[in-house]
Short mmCIF file of C-alpha atoms and ligand atoms in Angstrom, two decimals:
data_model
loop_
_atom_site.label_atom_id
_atom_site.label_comp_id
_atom_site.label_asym_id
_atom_site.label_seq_id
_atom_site.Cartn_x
_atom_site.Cartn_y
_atom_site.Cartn_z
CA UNK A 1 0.00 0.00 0.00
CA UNK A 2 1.29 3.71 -0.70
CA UNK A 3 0.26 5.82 2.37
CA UNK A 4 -0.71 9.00 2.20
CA UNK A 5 -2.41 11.72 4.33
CA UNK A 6 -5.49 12.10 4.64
CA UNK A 7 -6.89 14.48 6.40
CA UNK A 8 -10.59 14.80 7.87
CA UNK A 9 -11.29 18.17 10.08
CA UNK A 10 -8.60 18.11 12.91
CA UNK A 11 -7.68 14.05 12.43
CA UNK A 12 -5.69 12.45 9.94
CA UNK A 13 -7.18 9.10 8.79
CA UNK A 14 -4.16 7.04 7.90
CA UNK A 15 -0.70 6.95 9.45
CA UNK A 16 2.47 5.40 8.26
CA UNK A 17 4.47 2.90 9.55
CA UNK A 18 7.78 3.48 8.55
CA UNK A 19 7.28 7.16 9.19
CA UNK A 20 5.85 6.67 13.20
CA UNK A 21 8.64 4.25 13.39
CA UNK A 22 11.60 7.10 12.51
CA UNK A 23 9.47 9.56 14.84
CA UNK A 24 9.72 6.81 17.72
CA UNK A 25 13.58 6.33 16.69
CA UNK A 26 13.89 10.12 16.56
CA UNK A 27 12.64 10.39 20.00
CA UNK A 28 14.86 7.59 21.67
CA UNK A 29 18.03 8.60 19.97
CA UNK A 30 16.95 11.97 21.91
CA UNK A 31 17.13 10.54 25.44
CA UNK A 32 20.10 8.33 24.70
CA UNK A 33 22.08 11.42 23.57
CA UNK A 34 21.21 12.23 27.31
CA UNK A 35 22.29 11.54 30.44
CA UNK A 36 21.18 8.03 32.11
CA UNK A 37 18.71 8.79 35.01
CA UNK A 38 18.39 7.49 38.09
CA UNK A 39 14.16 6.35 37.89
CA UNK A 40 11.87 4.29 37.69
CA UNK A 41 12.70 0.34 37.28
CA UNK A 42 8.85 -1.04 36.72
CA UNK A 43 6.52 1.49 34.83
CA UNK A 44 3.05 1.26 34.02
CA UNK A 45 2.03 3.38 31.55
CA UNK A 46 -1.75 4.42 30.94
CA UNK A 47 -1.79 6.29 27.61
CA UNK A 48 1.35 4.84 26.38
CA UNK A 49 1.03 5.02 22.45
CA UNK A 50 1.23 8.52 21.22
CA UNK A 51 1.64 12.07 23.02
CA UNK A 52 2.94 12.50 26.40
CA UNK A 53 2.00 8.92 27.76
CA UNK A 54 4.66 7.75 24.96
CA UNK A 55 7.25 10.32 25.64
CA UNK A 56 7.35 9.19 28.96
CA UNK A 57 7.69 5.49 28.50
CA UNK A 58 10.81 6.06 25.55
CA UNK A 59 12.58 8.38 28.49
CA UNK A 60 11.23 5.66 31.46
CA UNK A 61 13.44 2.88 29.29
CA UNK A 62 16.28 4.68 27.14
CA UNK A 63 16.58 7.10 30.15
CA UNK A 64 16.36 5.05 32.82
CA UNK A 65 16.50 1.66 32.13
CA UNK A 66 12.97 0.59 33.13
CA UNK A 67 11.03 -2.38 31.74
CA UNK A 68 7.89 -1.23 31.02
CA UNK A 69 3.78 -1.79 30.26
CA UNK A 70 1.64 0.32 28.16
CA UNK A 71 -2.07 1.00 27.93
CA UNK A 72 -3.57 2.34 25.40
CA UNK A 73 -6.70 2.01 22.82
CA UNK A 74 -5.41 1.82 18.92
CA UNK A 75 -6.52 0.15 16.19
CA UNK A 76 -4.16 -2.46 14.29
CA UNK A 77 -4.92 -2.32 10.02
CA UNK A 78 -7.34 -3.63 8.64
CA UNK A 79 -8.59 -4.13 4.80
CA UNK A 80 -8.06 -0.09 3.12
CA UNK A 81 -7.29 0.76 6.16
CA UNK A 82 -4.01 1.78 8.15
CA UNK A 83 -3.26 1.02 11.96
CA UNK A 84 -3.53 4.07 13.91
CA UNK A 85 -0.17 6.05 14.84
CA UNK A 86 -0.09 4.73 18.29
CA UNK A 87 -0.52 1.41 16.63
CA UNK A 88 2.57 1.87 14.69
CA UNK A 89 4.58 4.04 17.54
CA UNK A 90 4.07 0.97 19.78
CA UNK A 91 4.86 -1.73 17.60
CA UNK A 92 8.28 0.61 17.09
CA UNK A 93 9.13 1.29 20.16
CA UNK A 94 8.52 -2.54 21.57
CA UNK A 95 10.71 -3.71 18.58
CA UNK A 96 13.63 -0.86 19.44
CA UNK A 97 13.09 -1.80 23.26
CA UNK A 98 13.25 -5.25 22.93
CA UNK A 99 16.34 -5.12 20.85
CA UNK A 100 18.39 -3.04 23.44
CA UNK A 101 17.22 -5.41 26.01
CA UNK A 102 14.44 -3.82 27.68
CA UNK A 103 11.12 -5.30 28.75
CA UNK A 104 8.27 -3.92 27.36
CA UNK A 105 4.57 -5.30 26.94
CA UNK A 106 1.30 -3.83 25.92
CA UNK A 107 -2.51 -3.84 26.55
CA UNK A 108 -4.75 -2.32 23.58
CA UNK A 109 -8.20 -1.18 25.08
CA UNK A 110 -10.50 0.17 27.21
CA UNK A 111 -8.67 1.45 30.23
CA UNK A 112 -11.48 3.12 32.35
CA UNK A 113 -12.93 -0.08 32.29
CA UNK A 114 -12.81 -2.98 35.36
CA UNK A 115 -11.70 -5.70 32.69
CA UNK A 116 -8.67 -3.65 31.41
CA UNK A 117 -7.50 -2.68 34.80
CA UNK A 118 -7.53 -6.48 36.11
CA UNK A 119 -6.10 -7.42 32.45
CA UNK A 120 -3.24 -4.67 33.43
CA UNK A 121 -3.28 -5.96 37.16
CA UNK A 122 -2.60 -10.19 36.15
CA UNK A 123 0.29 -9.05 33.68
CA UNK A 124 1.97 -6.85 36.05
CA UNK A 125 1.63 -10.19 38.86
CA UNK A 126 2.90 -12.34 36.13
CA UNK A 127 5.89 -10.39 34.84
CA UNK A 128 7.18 -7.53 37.31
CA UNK A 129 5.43 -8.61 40.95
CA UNK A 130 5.09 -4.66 41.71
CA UNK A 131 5.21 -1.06 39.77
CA UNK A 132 6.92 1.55 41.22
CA UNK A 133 5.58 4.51 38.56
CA UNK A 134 2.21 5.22 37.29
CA UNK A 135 2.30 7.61 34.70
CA UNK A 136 -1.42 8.30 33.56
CA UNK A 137 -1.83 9.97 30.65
CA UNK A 138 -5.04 9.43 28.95
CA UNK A 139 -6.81 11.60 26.54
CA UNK A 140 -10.08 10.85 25.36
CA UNK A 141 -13.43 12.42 24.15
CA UNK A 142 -15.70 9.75 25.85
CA UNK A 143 -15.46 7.45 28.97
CA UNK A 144 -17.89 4.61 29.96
CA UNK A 145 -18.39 4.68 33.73
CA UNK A 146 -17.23 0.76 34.74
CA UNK A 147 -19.49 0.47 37.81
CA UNK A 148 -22.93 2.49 36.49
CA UNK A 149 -22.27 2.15 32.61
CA UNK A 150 -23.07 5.60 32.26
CA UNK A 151 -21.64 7.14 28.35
CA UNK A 152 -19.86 10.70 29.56
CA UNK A 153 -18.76 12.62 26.19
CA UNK A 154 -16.04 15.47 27.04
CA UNK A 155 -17.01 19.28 25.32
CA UNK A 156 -14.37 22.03 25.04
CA UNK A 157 -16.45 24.92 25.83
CA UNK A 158 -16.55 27.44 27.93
CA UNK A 159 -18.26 28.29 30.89
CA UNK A 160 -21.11 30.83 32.41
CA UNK A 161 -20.70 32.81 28.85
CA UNK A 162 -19.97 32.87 25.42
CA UNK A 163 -16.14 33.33 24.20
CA UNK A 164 -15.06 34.79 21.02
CA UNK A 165 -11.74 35.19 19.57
CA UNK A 166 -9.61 34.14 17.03
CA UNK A 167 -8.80 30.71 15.76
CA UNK A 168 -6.99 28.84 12.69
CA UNK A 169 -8.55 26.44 10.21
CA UNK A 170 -5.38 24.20 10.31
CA UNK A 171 -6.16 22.41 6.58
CA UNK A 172 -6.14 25.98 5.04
CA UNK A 173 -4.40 28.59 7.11
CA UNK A 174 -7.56 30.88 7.57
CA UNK A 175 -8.20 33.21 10.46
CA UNK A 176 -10.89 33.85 11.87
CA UNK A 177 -13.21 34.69 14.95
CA UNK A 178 -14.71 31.50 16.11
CA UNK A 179 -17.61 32.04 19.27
CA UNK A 180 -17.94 29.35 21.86
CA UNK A 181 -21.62 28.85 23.39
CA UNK A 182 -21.11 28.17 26.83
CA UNK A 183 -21.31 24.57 28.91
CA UNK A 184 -24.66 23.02 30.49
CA UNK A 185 -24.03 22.28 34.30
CA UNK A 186 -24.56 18.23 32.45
CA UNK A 187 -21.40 19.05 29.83
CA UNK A 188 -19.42 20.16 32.57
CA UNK A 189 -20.20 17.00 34.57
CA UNK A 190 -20.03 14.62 31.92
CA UNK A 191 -16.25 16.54 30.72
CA UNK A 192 -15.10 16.20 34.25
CA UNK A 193 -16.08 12.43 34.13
CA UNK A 194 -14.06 11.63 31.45
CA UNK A 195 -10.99 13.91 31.83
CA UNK A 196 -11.04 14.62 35.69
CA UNK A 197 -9.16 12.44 38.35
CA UNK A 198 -12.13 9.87 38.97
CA UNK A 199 -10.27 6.79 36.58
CA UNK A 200 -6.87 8.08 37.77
CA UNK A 201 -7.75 7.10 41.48
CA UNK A 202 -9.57 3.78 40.59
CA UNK A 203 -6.88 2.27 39.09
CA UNK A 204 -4.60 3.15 41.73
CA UNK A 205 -6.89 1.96 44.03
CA UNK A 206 -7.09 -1.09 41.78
CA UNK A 207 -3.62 -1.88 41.72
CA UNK A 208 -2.92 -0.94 45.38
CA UNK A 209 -5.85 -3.49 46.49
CA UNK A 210 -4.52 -6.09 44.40
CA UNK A 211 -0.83 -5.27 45.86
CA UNK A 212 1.16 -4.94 42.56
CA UNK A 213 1.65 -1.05 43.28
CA UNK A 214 4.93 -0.46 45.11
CA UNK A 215 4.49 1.16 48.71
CA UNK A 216 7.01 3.78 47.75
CA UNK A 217 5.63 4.13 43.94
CA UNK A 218 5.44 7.47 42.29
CA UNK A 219 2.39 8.45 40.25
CA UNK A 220 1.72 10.99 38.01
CA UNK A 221 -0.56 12.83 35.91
CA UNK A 222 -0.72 15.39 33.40
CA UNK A 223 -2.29 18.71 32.88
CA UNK A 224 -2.18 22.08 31.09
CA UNK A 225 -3.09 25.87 32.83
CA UNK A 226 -1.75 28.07 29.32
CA UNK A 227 -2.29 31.93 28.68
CA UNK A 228 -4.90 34.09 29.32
CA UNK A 229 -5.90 34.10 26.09
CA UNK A 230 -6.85 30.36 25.86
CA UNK A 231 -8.50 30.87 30.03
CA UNK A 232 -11.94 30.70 28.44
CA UNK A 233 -11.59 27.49 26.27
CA UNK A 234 -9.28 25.57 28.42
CA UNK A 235 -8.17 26.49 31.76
CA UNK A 236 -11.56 28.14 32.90
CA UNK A 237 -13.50 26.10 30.73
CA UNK A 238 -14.83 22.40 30.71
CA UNK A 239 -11.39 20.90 30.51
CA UNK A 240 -10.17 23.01 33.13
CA UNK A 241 -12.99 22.18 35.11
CA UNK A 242 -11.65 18.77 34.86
CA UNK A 243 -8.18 19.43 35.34
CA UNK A 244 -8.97 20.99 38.77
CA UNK A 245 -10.75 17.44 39.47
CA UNK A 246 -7.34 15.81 38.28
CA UNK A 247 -5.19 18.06 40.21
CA UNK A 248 -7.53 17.87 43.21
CA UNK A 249 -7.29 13.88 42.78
CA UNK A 250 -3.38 14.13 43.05
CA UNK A 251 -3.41 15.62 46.51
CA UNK A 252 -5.88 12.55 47.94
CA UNK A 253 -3.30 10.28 46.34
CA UNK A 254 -0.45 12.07 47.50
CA UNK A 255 -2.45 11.43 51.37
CA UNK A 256 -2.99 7.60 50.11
CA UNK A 257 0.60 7.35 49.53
CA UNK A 258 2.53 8.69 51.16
CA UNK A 259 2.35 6.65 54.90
CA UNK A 260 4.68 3.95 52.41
CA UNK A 261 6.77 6.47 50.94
CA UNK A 262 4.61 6.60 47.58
CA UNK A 263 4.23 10.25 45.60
CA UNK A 264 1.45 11.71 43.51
CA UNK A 265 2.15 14.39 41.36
CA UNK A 266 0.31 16.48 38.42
CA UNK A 267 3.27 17.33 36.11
CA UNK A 268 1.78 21.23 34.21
CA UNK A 269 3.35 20.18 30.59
CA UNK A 270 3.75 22.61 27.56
CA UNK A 271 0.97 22.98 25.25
CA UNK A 272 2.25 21.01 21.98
CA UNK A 273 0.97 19.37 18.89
CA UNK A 274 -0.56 16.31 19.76
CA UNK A 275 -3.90 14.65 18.51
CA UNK A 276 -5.95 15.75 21.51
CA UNK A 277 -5.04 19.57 21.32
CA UNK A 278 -4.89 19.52 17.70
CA UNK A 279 -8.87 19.56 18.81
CA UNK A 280 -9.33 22.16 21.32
CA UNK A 281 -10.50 25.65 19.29
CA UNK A 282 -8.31 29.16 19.42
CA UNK A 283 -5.15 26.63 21.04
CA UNK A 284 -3.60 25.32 17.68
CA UNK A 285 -3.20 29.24 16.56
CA UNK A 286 -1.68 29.96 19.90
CA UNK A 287 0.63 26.86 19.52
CA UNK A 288 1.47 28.32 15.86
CA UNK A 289 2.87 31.64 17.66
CA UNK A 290 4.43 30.19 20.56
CA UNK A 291 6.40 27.82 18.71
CA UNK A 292 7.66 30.89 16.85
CA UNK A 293 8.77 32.58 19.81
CA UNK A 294 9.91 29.84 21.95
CA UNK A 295 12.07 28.73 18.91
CA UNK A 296 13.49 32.25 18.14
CA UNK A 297 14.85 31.46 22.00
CA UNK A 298 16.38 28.87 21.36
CA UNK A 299 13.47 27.12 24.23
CA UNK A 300 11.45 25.26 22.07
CA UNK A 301 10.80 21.59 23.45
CA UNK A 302 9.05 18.66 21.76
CA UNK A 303 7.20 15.79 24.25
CA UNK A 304 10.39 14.04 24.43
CA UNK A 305 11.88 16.92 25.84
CA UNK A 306 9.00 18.00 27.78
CA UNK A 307 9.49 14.46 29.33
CA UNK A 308 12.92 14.08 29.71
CA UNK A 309 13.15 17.07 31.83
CA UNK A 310 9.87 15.96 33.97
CA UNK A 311 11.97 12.92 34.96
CA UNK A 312 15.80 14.06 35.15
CA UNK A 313 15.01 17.56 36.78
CA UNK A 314 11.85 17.19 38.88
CA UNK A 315 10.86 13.59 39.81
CA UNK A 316 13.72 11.58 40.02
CA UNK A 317 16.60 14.22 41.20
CA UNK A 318 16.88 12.45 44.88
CA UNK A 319 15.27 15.34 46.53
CA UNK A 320 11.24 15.72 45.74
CA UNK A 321 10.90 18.31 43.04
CA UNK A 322 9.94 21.80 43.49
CA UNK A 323 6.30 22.34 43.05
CA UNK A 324 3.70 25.62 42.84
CA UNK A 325 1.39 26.92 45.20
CA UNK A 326 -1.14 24.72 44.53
CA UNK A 327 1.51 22.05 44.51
CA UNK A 328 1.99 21.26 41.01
CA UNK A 329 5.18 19.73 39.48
CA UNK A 330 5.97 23.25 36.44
CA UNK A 331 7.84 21.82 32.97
CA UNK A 332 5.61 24.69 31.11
CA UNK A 333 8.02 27.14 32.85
CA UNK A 334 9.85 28.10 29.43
CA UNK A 335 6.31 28.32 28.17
CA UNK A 336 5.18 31.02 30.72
CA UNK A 337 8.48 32.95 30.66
CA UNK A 338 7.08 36.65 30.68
CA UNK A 339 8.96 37.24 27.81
CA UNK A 340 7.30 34.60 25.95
CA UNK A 341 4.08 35.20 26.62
CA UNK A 342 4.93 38.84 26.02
CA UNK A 343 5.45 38.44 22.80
CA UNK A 344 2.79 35.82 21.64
CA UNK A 345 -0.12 38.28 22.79
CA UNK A 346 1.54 41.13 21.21
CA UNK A 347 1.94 38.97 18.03
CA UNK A 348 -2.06 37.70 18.67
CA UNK A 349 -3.04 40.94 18.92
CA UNK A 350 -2.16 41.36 14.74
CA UNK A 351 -2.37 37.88 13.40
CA UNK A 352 -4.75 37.72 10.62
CA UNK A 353 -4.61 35.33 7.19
CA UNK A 354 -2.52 36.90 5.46
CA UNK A 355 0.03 37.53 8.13
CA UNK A 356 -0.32 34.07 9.06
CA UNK A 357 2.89 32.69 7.62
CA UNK A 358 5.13 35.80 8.68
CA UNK A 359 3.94 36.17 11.87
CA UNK A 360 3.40 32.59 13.15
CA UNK A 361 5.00 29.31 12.64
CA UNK A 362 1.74 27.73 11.11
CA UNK A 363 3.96 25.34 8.94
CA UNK A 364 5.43 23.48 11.40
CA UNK A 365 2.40 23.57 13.30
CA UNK A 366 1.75 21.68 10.14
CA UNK A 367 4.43 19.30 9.59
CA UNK A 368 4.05 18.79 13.30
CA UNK A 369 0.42 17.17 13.24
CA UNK A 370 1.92 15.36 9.89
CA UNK A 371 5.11 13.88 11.92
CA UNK A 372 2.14 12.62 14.69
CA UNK A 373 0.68 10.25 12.04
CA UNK A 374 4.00 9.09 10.32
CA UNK A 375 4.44 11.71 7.49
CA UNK A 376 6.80 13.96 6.23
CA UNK A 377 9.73 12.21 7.97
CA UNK A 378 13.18 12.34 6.60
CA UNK A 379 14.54 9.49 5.53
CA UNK A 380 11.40 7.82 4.92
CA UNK A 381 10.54 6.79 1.28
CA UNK A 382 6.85 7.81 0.71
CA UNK A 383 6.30 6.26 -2.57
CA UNK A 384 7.61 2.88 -1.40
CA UNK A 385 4.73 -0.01 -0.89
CA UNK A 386 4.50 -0.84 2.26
CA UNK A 387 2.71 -3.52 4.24
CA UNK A 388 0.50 -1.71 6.55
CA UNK A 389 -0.11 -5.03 8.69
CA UNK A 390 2.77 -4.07 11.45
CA UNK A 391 2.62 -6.67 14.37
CA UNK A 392 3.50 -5.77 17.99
CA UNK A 393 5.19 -7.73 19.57
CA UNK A 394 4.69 -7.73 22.84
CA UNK A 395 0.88 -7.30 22.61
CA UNK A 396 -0.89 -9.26 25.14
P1 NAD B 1 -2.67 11.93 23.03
O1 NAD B 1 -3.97 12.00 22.31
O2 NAD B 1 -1.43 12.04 22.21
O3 NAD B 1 -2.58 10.53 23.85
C1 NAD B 1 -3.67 9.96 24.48
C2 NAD B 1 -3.37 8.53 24.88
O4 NAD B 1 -4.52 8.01 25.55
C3 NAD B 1 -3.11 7.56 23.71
O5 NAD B 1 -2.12 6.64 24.08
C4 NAD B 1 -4.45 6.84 23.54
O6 NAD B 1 -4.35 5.54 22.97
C5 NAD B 1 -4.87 6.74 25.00
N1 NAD B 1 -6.31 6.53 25.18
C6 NAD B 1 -7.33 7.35 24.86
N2 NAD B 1 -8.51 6.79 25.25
C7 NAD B 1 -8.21 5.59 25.82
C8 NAD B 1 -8.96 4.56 26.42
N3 NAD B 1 -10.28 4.63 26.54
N4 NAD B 1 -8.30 3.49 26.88
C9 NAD B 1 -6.95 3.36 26.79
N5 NAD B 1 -6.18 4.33 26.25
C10 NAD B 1 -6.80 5.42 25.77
O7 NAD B 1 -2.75 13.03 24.17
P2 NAD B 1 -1.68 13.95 24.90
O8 NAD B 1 -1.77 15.32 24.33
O9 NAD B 1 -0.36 13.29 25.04
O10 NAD B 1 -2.37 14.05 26.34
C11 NAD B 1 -2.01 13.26 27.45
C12 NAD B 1 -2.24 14.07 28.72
O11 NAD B 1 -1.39 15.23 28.70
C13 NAD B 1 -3.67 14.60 28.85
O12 NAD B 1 -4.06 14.57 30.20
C14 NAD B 1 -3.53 16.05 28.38
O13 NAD B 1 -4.55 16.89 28.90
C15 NAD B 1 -2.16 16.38 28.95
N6 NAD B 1 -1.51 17.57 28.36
C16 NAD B 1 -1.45 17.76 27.01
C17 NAD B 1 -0.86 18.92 26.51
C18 NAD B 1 -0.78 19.18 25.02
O14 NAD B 1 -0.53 20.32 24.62
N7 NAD B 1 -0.93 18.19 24.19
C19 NAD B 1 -0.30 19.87 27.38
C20 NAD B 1 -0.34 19.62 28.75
C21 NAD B 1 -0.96 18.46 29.23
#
């Protein structure tokens, strides 16, 4: 099969193997051109296959040695179609860990359900006896509750009133003012049910009760606070509605924990180009201009970066990491810089269509959400058939 893009609203539809597998290799021959870390030995990974959740297992393993399991929900190929990117990323990365040694299984589905968690809980009994880091790092638009099979569906809105301001069509470059209808009291519920801290503390509660979680284990969680000028949409919206539950959730862990030594942490992360904010409205323009500015810095920082400093400066440094006032692990620091943020709001404050190009760095925004899915990798030979039937591995 010759892959190519194709791209429908904010998702693109087919991915490519060779080219996820180069972006996984891309992002390990990072952290091995960095110094070894002193972390984790048994990771669990929820979210593992694309994004953050993935970043953190290549620097868990190539940074610091760990064997690791991954939980995610991808599909493999199947007639016309591709596997998704996470498909591919996994398969990738199990083939690359496996080869320098490392342990590293996976489990592909549904992990706010009961089955998946007891599924994750019997592997980890089987093959590692304990974990000693959760990283959770789910993102989803929907979340069936396991005990009352109640559907919750995630919104991105705002809340109390309207919002208006700008935002990019990211297939054609066109700027324009985009208005927000405010969250029902239900959406807000239903978004903090799938992307608040509720799943987060049932499977640690899972894994605790079934005694494969480490008394001293770490845990962590990740979450986003941004600009002003994205308040509305994210961090006083829905999402941050649920990101309060998330961070709120870290604190009873932390309490849970901590009588054996254990840690919960939310880790604030950069905003980036990733599948799930590739969806949220105004964000991917803002991304466009902060990449420009944080680039023209010299402080620009991919997830494997992001990631890579989260566990070599804050959580595994031998002293416990310096946190916020609300207690909040910061990597989003060279994000926030005042310079920074100075100059993406002056820069907002103009950006139109036709400015677009000059004053942003919409194309590799672009090439960015392209790389996600496999494309427009060097190296990579686009025209070549490939076989888009990838096996992984260590797929239980
Ligand atoms: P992503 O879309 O790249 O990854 C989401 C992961 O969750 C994937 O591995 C996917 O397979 C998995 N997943 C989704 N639904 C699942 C389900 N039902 N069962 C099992 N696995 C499932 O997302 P991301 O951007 O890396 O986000 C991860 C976390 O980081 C989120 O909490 C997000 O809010 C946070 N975060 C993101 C940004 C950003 O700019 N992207 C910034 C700060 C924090």
């Amino acid at each position: 099969m010759i892959i190519q893009p194709k791209i429908r609203g904010f998702i693109c539809t087919t991915a490519h193997p060779d080219g996820c597998a180069k972006h996984v290799q891309e992002q390990i021959d990072y952290v091995k051109s960095q110094g070894k870390i002193e972390g984790p030995k048994k990771v669990l990974v929820i979210g593992a296959s694309t994004g953050y959740g993935l970043a953190s297992r290549i620097t868990a393993t190539f940074g610091a040695g760990a064997s690791t399991i991954g939980v995610f929900f991808e599909k493999p190929a199947g007639g016309p179609r591709t596997a998704t990117a996470g498909w591919y990323n996994t398969a990738a990365f199990e083939k690359a860990a496996k080869e320098a040694g490392y342990y590293a299984k996976s489990l592909n589905g549904d992990a706010f359900s009961d089955e998946m968690k007891q599924k994750t809980i019997e592997l980890i009994k089987k093959d590692f006896g304990q974990v000693d880091l959760v990283v959770y790092s789910l993102a989803s638009p929907r979340r069936t509750h396991p005990k009352t099979g109640e559907a919750f569906s995630s919104v991105l809105k705002p809340i109390g009133s309207a919002f208006t301001n700008k935002t990019v069509d990211t297939n054609n470059g066109t700027v324009s003012a985009v208005t927000i209808e405010p969250a029902n009291e239900e959406e807000i519920r239903q978004t903090v049910a799938v992307m608040g801290g509720e799943d987060w503390s049932m499977w640690i509660d899972a894994l605790s009760e079934a005694g494969v979680l480490a008394q001293d284990a770490t845990t962590i969680a990740y979450s986003y606070i941004g600009p002003a000028l994205t308040y509305p949409v994210y961090r006083e919206g829905t999402i941050g509605r649920a990101k309060d539950d998330l961070e709120a959730t870290a604190h009873q862990l932390a309490d849970k924990l901590k009588a054996g030594g254990g840690r919960a942490y939310v880790s604030v992360n950069k905003a980036l180009v990733t599948q799930s904010s590739a969806a949220i409205p105004v964000v991917p323009l803002y991304i466009s201009l902060l990449y420009k500015e944080m680039k023209e810095r010299n402080l620009h920082e991919g997830c494997i970066e992001q990631m890579y400093r989260l566990f070599s400066e804050r959580l595994y440094t031998g002293s416990e990491p310096a946190t916020d006032e609300k207690g909040r692990i910061r990597v989003d620091d060279l994000e926030m810089k005042e310079e920074v943020q100075a100059a993406v709001e002056m820069l907002w404050e103009q950006v139109n269509t036709d400015n677009l190009l000059q004053l942003s760095d919409f194309e590799s925004y672009r090439a960015e959400f392209l790389r996600l899915f496999g494309f427009g990798l060097e190296g990579v030979d686009y025209d070549k058939d490939v076989d888009p039937n990838v096996p992984i591995e260590g797929i239980e």
